[in-house]
Coordinates of C-alpha atoms in Angstrom, one line a residue:
D1 CA -193.4 177.2 109.5
L2 CA -196.3 175.0 108.4
V3 CA -198.0 172.0 109.8
L4 CA -199.9 169.4 107.8
N5 CA -202.9 167.8 109.4
G6 CA -205.9 166.0 108.3
T7 CA -208.0 162.9 108.3
V8 CA -208.2 159.6 106.3
R9 CA -211.4 157.7 106.1
R10 CA -212.2 154.5 104.2
R11 CA -215.6 154.0 102.9
A12 CA -216.3 150.8 100.9
D13 CA -213.8 150.9 98.1
N14 CA -212.8 154.5 98.4
V15 CA -210.5 156.6 100.6
R16 CA -211.1 160.2 101.5
L17 CA -208.3 162.4 102.6
V18 CA -209.0 165.8 104.0
L19 CA -205.8 167.8 104.4
R20 CA -204.9 171.2 105.8
L21 CA -201.7 173.3 105.9
V22 CA -201.7 175.6 108.9
A23 CA -199.2 178.3 109.7
V24 CA -197.4 177.6 113.0
T25 CA -197.1 181.3 114.0
D26 CA -200.8 182.3 113.9
G27 CA -202.8 179.1 113.3
F28 CA -204.0 180.5 109.9
Q29 CA -205.1 177.8 107.5
V30 CA -203.2 178.5 104.3
W31 CA -204.4 175.6 102.2
A32 CA -206.9 172.8 102.3
A33 CA -208.0 170.1 100.0
R34 CA -210.1 167.0 99.9
F35 CA -209.1 164.0 97.8
D36 CA -211.5 161.1 97.1
V37 CA -209.5 158.2 95.7
P38 CA -210.5 154.6 94.8
L39 CA -208.8 152.2 97.2
D40 CA -206.9 150.5 94.5
E41 CA -205.4 153.8 93.3
V42 CA -204.2 155.2 96.6
L43 CA -200.5 154.7 95.9
I44 CA -200.9 156.3 92.5
A45 CA -202.7 159.3 94.0
V46 CA -200.0 159.8 96.6
D47 CA -197.7 161.5 94.1
K48 CA -200.4 163.9 93.0
I49 CA -201.3 164.7 96.6
A50 CA -197.6 165.2 97.6
T51 CA -197.2 167.6 94.7
A52 CA -200.2 169.6 95.7
I53 CA -198.9 169.8 99.3
A54 CA -195.5 170.9 98.1
D55 CA -196.9 173.5 95.8
A56 CA -199.0 174.9 98.5
A57 CA -196.2 174.9 101.0
G58 CA -193.8 176.5 98.5
S59 CA -196.2 179.2 97.5
Q60 CA -196.6 180.1 101.2
A61 CA -192.9 179.9 102.1
A62 CA -191.6 181.8 99.1
P63 CA -192.2 185.3 100.3
Q64 CA -190.6 184.5 103.6
R65 CA -187.3 183.3 102.2
P66 CA -184.5 185.8 102.2
A67 CA -183.2 186.9 98.8
A68 CA -180.1 185.2 97.6
T69 CA -177.0 187.4 97.9
Q70 CA -174.1 187.5 95.6
P71 CA -170.6 187.4 97.0
S72 CA -169.0 190.8 96.9
A73 CA -166.1 191.2 94.6
G74 CA -163.2 192.5 96.6

């Protein structure tokens, strides 16, 4: 339902990630963020970035999920 795209640029001792979540159905950008990370902390920052992406994707996907149904007693 969503596509993640973005850019990664290295400048001296820093890395800049510009990320976007885009809805496949209409191309609407549902989330975007920029992360400026010191090069020696990139692996540490990956967890924070992944959590931000998952939170954004989850908040966009939640209304589209069907409600759970209980088995009928019969």
